[in-house]
Short mmCIF file of C-alpha atoms in Angstrom, two decimals:
data_model
loop_
_atom_site.label_atom_id
_atom_site.label_comp_id
_atom_site.label_asym_id
_atom_site.label_seq_id
_atom_site.Cartn_x
_atom_site.Cartn_y
_atom_site.Cartn_z
CA MET V 1 -6.79 -14.19 -111.32
CA GLY V 2 -4.62 -15.73 -114.00
CA GLU V 3 -6.05 -15.87 -117.50
CA LEU V 4 -6.82 -19.35 -118.82
CA ILE V 5 -4.76 -20.55 -121.78
CA ASP V 6 -7.27 -22.23 -124.10
CA GLY V 7 -5.35 -25.16 -125.56
CA LYS V 8 -8.35 -26.30 -127.60
CA ALA V 9 -8.55 -22.96 -129.40
CA VAL V 10 -4.80 -22.78 -130.06
CA ALA V 11 -4.76 -26.41 -131.28
CA ALA V 12 -7.62 -25.59 -133.66
CA ARG V 13 -5.53 -22.71 -135.07
CA VAL V 14 -2.53 -25.00 -135.56
CA ARG V 15 -4.69 -27.59 -137.34
CA ALA V 16 -6.17 -24.86 -139.57
CA GLU V 17 -2.65 -23.70 -140.50
CA VAL V 18 -1.64 -27.28 -141.30
CA LYS V 19 -4.77 -27.83 -143.39
CA ALA V 20 -4.08 -24.70 -145.46
CA GLU V 21 -0.50 -25.86 -146.11
CA VAL V 22 -1.71 -29.37 -147.03
CA GLU V 23 -4.06 -27.88 -149.64
CA ARG V 24 -1.22 -25.80 -151.05
CA LEU V 25 1.12 -28.82 -151.11
CA LYS V 26 -1.51 -30.85 -152.92
CA ALA V 27 -2.13 -28.09 -155.48
CA GLU V 28 1.55 -27.31 -156.15
CA ARG V 29 3.13 -30.78 -155.95
CA GLY V 30 0.23 -33.24 -156.01
CA LEU V 31 1.50 -34.47 -152.65
CA VAL V 32 -0.71 -35.54 -149.75
CA PRO V 33 1.04 -36.10 -146.40
CA GLY V 34 0.62 -39.61 -145.01
CA LEU V 35 0.63 -40.58 -141.31
CA THR V 36 0.62 -44.15 -140.02
CA VAL V 37 0.01 -45.00 -136.38
CA VAL V 38 1.27 -48.37 -135.13
CA ARG V 39 -0.88 -49.64 -132.24
CA VAL V 40 -0.10 -53.05 -130.78
CA GLY V 41 -2.80 -54.91 -128.86
CA GLU V 42 -5.86 -53.51 -127.10
CA ASP V 43 -4.67 -51.01 -124.50
CA PRO V 44 -7.86 -48.95 -123.86
CA ALA V 45 -6.10 -45.60 -123.44
CA SER V 46 -4.04 -46.18 -126.60
CA LYS V 47 -7.21 -46.87 -128.56
CA ILE V 48 -8.68 -43.51 -127.46
CA TYR V 49 -5.45 -41.63 -128.29
CA VAL V 50 -5.11 -43.28 -131.70
CA THR V 51 -8.73 -42.52 -132.60
CA GLY V 52 -8.09 -38.86 -131.79
CA LYS V 53 -4.92 -38.81 -133.88
CA LYS V 54 -6.59 -40.42 -136.90
CA LYS V 55 -9.51 -37.98 -136.66
CA ALA V 56 -7.15 -34.99 -136.57
CA ALA V 57 -5.13 -36.37 -139.51
CA GLU V 58 -8.23 -36.75 -141.65
CA GLU V 59 -9.47 -33.30 -140.62
CA VAL V 60 -6.30 -31.61 -141.94
CA GLY V 61 -6.37 -33.60 -145.19
CA PHE V 62 -3.72 -36.26 -144.55
CA HIS V 63 -3.86 -39.84 -145.71
CA SER V 64 -4.14 -41.73 -142.43
CA TRP V 65 -3.59 -45.42 -141.71
CA GLU V 66 -3.40 -47.62 -138.65
CA GLU V 67 -1.25 -50.72 -138.33
CA HIS V 68 -2.87 -52.74 -135.56
CA PRO V 69 -1.14 -56.07 -134.90
CA ASP V 70 -2.18 -58.36 -132.07
CA ALA V 71 -0.37 -58.11 -128.71
CA SER V 72 1.21 -61.51 -129.41
CA ILE V 73 3.34 -60.09 -132.25
CA THR V 74 7.06 -60.72 -131.81
CA GLU V 75 9.63 -57.95 -131.69
CA GLU V 76 11.11 -59.09 -135.00
CA GLN V 77 7.69 -59.10 -136.66
CA LEU V 78 7.01 -55.58 -135.39
CA LEU V 79 10.38 -54.43 -136.73
CA SER V 80 9.29 -55.79 -140.12
CA VAL V 81 6.10 -53.71 -139.93
CA VAL V 82 8.16 -50.59 -139.20
CA GLU V 83 10.59 -51.35 -142.03
CA LYS V 84 7.69 -51.73 -144.48
CA LEU V 85 6.46 -48.25 -143.47
CA ASN V 86 9.99 -46.84 -143.76
CA GLU V 87 10.10 -48.01 -147.38
CA ASP V 88 6.62 -46.73 -148.31
CA PRO V 89 6.90 -43.34 -150.08
CA ALA V 90 3.25 -42.53 -149.26
CA VAL V 91 4.06 -42.59 -145.52
CA HIS V 92 5.76 -39.41 -144.32
CA GLY V 93 5.13 -39.79 -140.59
CA ILE V 94 5.27 -42.92 -138.42
CA LEU V 95 4.04 -42.94 -134.84
CA VAL V 96 4.52 -45.97 -132.59
CA GLN V 97 1.84 -45.72 -129.89
CA LEU V 98 3.19 -46.46 -126.43
CA PRO V 99 3.04 -48.51 -124.28
CA LEU V 100 4.06 -51.60 -126.18
CA PRO V 101 3.63 -55.12 -124.73
CA LYS V 102 6.25 -56.00 -122.11
CA HIS V 103 8.02 -58.55 -124.33
CA ILE V 104 8.87 -55.83 -126.89
CA ASN V 105 11.77 -53.41 -126.42
CA ALA V 106 10.16 -50.04 -127.14
CA GLU V 107 13.51 -48.27 -127.59
CA ARG V 108 14.51 -50.75 -130.30
CA ILE V 109 11.23 -50.21 -132.17
CA ILE V 110 11.39 -46.40 -131.95
CA SER V 111 15.03 -46.44 -133.09
CA ALA V 112 14.01 -48.51 -136.13
CA VAL V 113 11.79 -45.69 -137.45
CA ARG V 114 13.65 -43.58 -139.99
CA PRO V 115 14.55 -40.28 -138.28
CA GLU V 116 12.95 -38.25 -141.08
CA LYS V 117 9.65 -40.15 -140.60
CA ASP V 118 9.70 -39.88 -136.79
CA ALA V 119 6.46 -37.97 -136.21
CA ASP V 120 6.84 -38.11 -132.41
CA GLY V 121 10.38 -36.70 -132.32
CA PHE V 122 11.56 -39.58 -130.09
CA HIS V 123 14.27 -41.11 -132.31
CA PRO V 124 17.74 -40.93 -130.69
CA LEU V 125 19.10 -38.98 -133.69
CA ASN V 126 16.31 -36.39 -133.36
CA ALA V 127 16.85 -36.19 -129.59
CA GLY V 128 20.51 -35.51 -130.34
CA ASN V 129 19.63 -32.87 -132.93
CA LEU V 130 17.45 -31.11 -130.35
CA SER V 131 20.30 -31.18 -127.85
CA LEU V 132 22.67 -29.71 -130.45
CA GLY V 133 20.15 -27.09 -131.59
CA LYS V 134 19.87 -28.64 -135.06
CA PRO V 135 16.56 -28.83 -136.94
CA GLY V 136 14.34 -31.90 -136.83
CA PRO V 137 10.99 -33.11 -135.50
CA ARG V 138 10.46 -32.06 -131.88
CA PRO V 139 8.59 -34.09 -129.25
CA CYS V 140 4.99 -33.03 -129.66
CA THR V 141 4.04 -32.05 -126.11
CA PRO V 142 7.00 -29.71 -125.43
CA PHE V 143 6.65 -28.37 -129.00
CA GLY V 144 3.01 -27.58 -128.17
CA VAL V 145 3.97 -25.87 -124.91
CA MET V 146 6.29 -23.53 -126.82
CA ARG V 147 3.40 -22.60 -129.12
CA LEU V 148 1.14 -21.91 -126.11
CA LEU V 149 3.77 -19.59 -124.63
CA ARG V 150 4.01 -17.74 -127.94
CA GLU V 151 0.23 -17.43 -128.16
CA VAL V 152 0.02 -15.59 -124.81
CA GLY V 153 2.96 -13.32 -125.67
CA CYS V 154 5.41 -15.00 -123.30
CA ASN V 155 8.91 -14.72 -124.76
CA PRO V 156 11.16 -17.04 -122.69
CA ALA V 157 14.31 -15.02 -123.49
CA GLY V 158 15.88 -13.76 -120.27
CA LYS V 159 13.25 -15.41 -118.07
CA LYS V 160 13.78 -18.05 -115.41
CA ALA V 161 11.99 -21.27 -116.34
CA VAL V 162 11.51 -24.24 -114.03
CA VAL V 163 10.57 -27.62 -115.51
CA VAL V 164 9.37 -30.20 -113.00
CA GLY V 165 9.86 -33.71 -114.39
CA ARG V 166 12.75 -35.22 -116.34
CA SER V 167 11.15 -37.73 -118.71
CA ASN V 168 12.53 -38.21 -122.22
CA ILE V 169 9.05 -37.45 -123.61
CA VAL V 170 8.39 -34.11 -121.87
CA GLY V 171 10.81 -32.92 -119.17
CA LYS V 172 14.19 -33.15 -120.88
CA PRO V 173 13.11 -31.90 -124.33
CA MET V 174 11.04 -29.16 -122.66
CA ALA V 175 14.13 -27.88 -120.86
CA LEU V 176 16.12 -27.93 -124.11
CA LEU V 177 13.45 -26.05 -126.08
CA LEU V 178 13.25 -23.37 -123.39
CA LEU V 179 17.05 -23.13 -123.34
CA GLU V 180 17.00 -22.78 -127.14
CA ALA V 181 14.57 -19.87 -126.63
CA HIS V 182 17.15 -18.22 -124.32
CA ALA V 183 15.48 -18.92 -120.97
CA THR V 184 17.57 -19.74 -117.90
CA VAL V 185 16.33 -23.25 -117.16
CA THR V 186 16.23 -25.33 -113.98
CA LEU V 187 15.18 -28.97 -114.39
CA CYS V 188 13.67 -30.35 -111.16
CA HIS V 189 12.83 -33.94 -110.23
CA SER V 190 12.18 -36.31 -107.33
CA LYS V 191 15.65 -35.70 -105.83
CA THR V 192 15.41 -31.89 -105.90
CA PRO V 193 15.85 -30.92 -102.22
CA ASP V 194 13.60 -27.83 -102.06
CA LEU V 195 11.09 -27.87 -104.90
CA ALA V 196 9.09 -24.99 -103.42
CA ALA V 197 12.13 -22.70 -103.45
CA GLU V 198 12.91 -23.51 -107.09
CA VAL V 199 9.32 -23.03 -108.31
CA SER V 200 8.89 -19.78 -106.38
CA GLN V 201 11.65 -18.14 -108.45
CA ALA V 202 10.22 -19.13 -111.83
CA ASP V 203 8.74 -16.76 -114.40
CA ILE V 204 7.65 -19.88 -116.34
CA VAL V 205 6.64 -23.13 -114.63
CA VAL V 206 6.14 -26.33 -116.64
CA ALA V 207 4.81 -29.17 -114.47
CA ALA V 208 5.24 -32.62 -116.01
CA VAL V 209 5.80 -35.08 -113.18
CA GLY V 210 2.54 -37.04 -113.08
CA VAL V 211 1.63 -36.46 -109.43
CA ALA V 212 -1.68 -34.68 -108.75
CA GLU V 213 -1.25 -31.18 -107.30
CA ILE V 214 2.40 -31.69 -106.35
CA ILE V 215 3.00 -28.02 -107.25
CA LYS V 216 1.26 -25.90 -104.62
CA GLY V 217 -0.42 -22.65 -105.59
CA ALA V 218 1.41 -20.76 -102.84
CA TRP V 219 4.72 -21.58 -104.54
CA ILE V 220 3.83 -19.69 -107.74
CA LYS V 221 5.61 -16.38 -108.23
CA PRO V 222 3.06 -13.59 -108.80
CA GLY V 223 2.72 -13.04 -112.56
CA ALA V 224 4.30 -16.34 -113.58
CA VAL V 225 3.05 -18.32 -116.57
CA VAL V 226 2.04 -21.84 -115.46
CA ILE V 227 1.86 -24.75 -117.91
CA ASP V 228 0.42 -27.95 -116.43
CA VAL V 229 1.20 -31.07 -118.47
CA GLY V 230 -0.09 -33.45 -115.78
CA MET V 231 -3.16 -35.62 -116.42
CA ASN V 232 -3.95 -37.54 -113.26
CA ARG V 233 -7.15 -39.60 -113.00
CA MET V 234 -8.57 -39.28 -109.48
CA PRO V 235 -10.64 -41.95 -107.65
CA ASP V 236 -13.83 -40.03 -108.49
CA GLY V 237 -12.94 -40.21 -112.20
CA LYS V 238 -12.06 -36.53 -112.54
CA LEU V 239 -8.79 -35.33 -114.06
CA LYS V 240 -6.37 -33.19 -112.10
CA GLY V 241 -3.11 -31.65 -113.15
CA ASP V 242 0.23 -31.54 -111.36
CA VAL V 243 -0.55 -27.99 -110.16
CA GLU V 244 -2.94 -26.99 -107.38
CA PHE V 245 -5.03 -25.12 -109.91
CA ALA V 246 -7.34 -22.75 -107.97
CA ALA V 247 -4.62 -21.44 -105.67
CA ALA V 248 -2.11 -21.15 -108.53
CA GLN V 249 -4.57 -19.25 -110.70
CA GLU V 250 -4.80 -16.54 -108.04
CA ARG V 251 -1.08 -15.80 -108.48
CA ALA V 252 -0.32 -16.65 -112.14
CA SER V 253 -0.69 -14.29 -115.10
CA PHE V 254 -1.62 -17.20 -117.39
CA ILE V 255 -2.36 -20.84 -116.57
CA THR V 256 -3.43 -23.93 -118.51
CA PRO V 257 -6.49 -25.85 -117.32
CA VAL V 258 -6.61 -29.65 -117.03
CA PRO V 259 -8.16 -30.91 -119.22
CA GLY V 260 -8.24 -28.51 -122.19
CA GLY V 261 -4.79 -27.00 -121.88
CA VAL V 262 -1.72 -28.85 -123.11
CA GLY V 263 -3.50 -32.07 -124.17
CA PRO V 264 -5.03 -30.83 -127.45
CA MET V 265 -1.68 -29.32 -128.48
CA THR V 266 0.11 -32.68 -128.53
CA ILE V 267 -1.99 -34.00 -131.41
CA ALA V 268 -1.89 -30.65 -133.22
CA MET V 269 1.92 -30.61 -133.19
CA LEU V 270 1.98 -34.22 -134.39
CA MET V 271 0.16 -32.93 -137.48
CA ARG V 272 2.75 -30.16 -137.83
CA ASN V 273 5.66 -32.65 -137.60
CA THR V 274 4.09 -34.89 -140.24
CA LEU V 275 3.46 -31.98 -142.58
CA ASP V 276 7.07 -30.78 -142.21
CA ALA V 277 8.29 -34.31 -143.02
CA ALA V 278 6.12 -34.42 -146.15
CA LYS V 279 7.42 -31.04 -147.32
CA LYS V 280 10.98 -32.39 -147.17
CA ALA V 281 10.10 -35.60 -149.04
#
């Protein structure tokens, strides 16, 4: 049986590391990192996520603010909000909570955030820096996955990694981070002709497609490390990942549960990105 990767415990360690560095930064430079979350309207899931992010920010000693305009805000007005935060020296990290209302171009808003204050790692310049192997904030979920791999002693160098899902938020940056760590990476998606064959060769599987149990346990190579990014709400209200968990656990060496695996890491790495931005201020 594969050993569970406890994302909650690893995330707590990351937050403790950040908190210690915040205290040192405050003592040495009198500087307190500041994170602002921009949440537009009343999307219920966004409200839950933002509450979790603010709680984590306060726990590690950040100044934390929320900009919460009404859903009727215009795109130009929202750009003005972002520009105000760009100019505020107390704000080191800006996070624009998605989704935004349909009348607002999310790409335009994200691109308006100064790259050095981009706590999510989504700005086009930072995406380009990742592609080129240059430093900069990394998208939080893939960044968290790399930490989980390190925690269980999985060095990607020389291993075959398969990433299922090609989103700009997880799949593409995940593939690039694994490539940067010297894995041989295959990026699979809805047009991949034989997904089972690709997954069955992988030493590391990262599932991030958003379809419950699309990755069958029988496909997992014995001894593989399985990272399940999927969070799919089932009709009975329970959460399931993208991997058929019980069957996969029988074959994997390590596997993340859903929930309690990758999810807690996303917020923890957001804290890390914001701290790194403050240190460069």
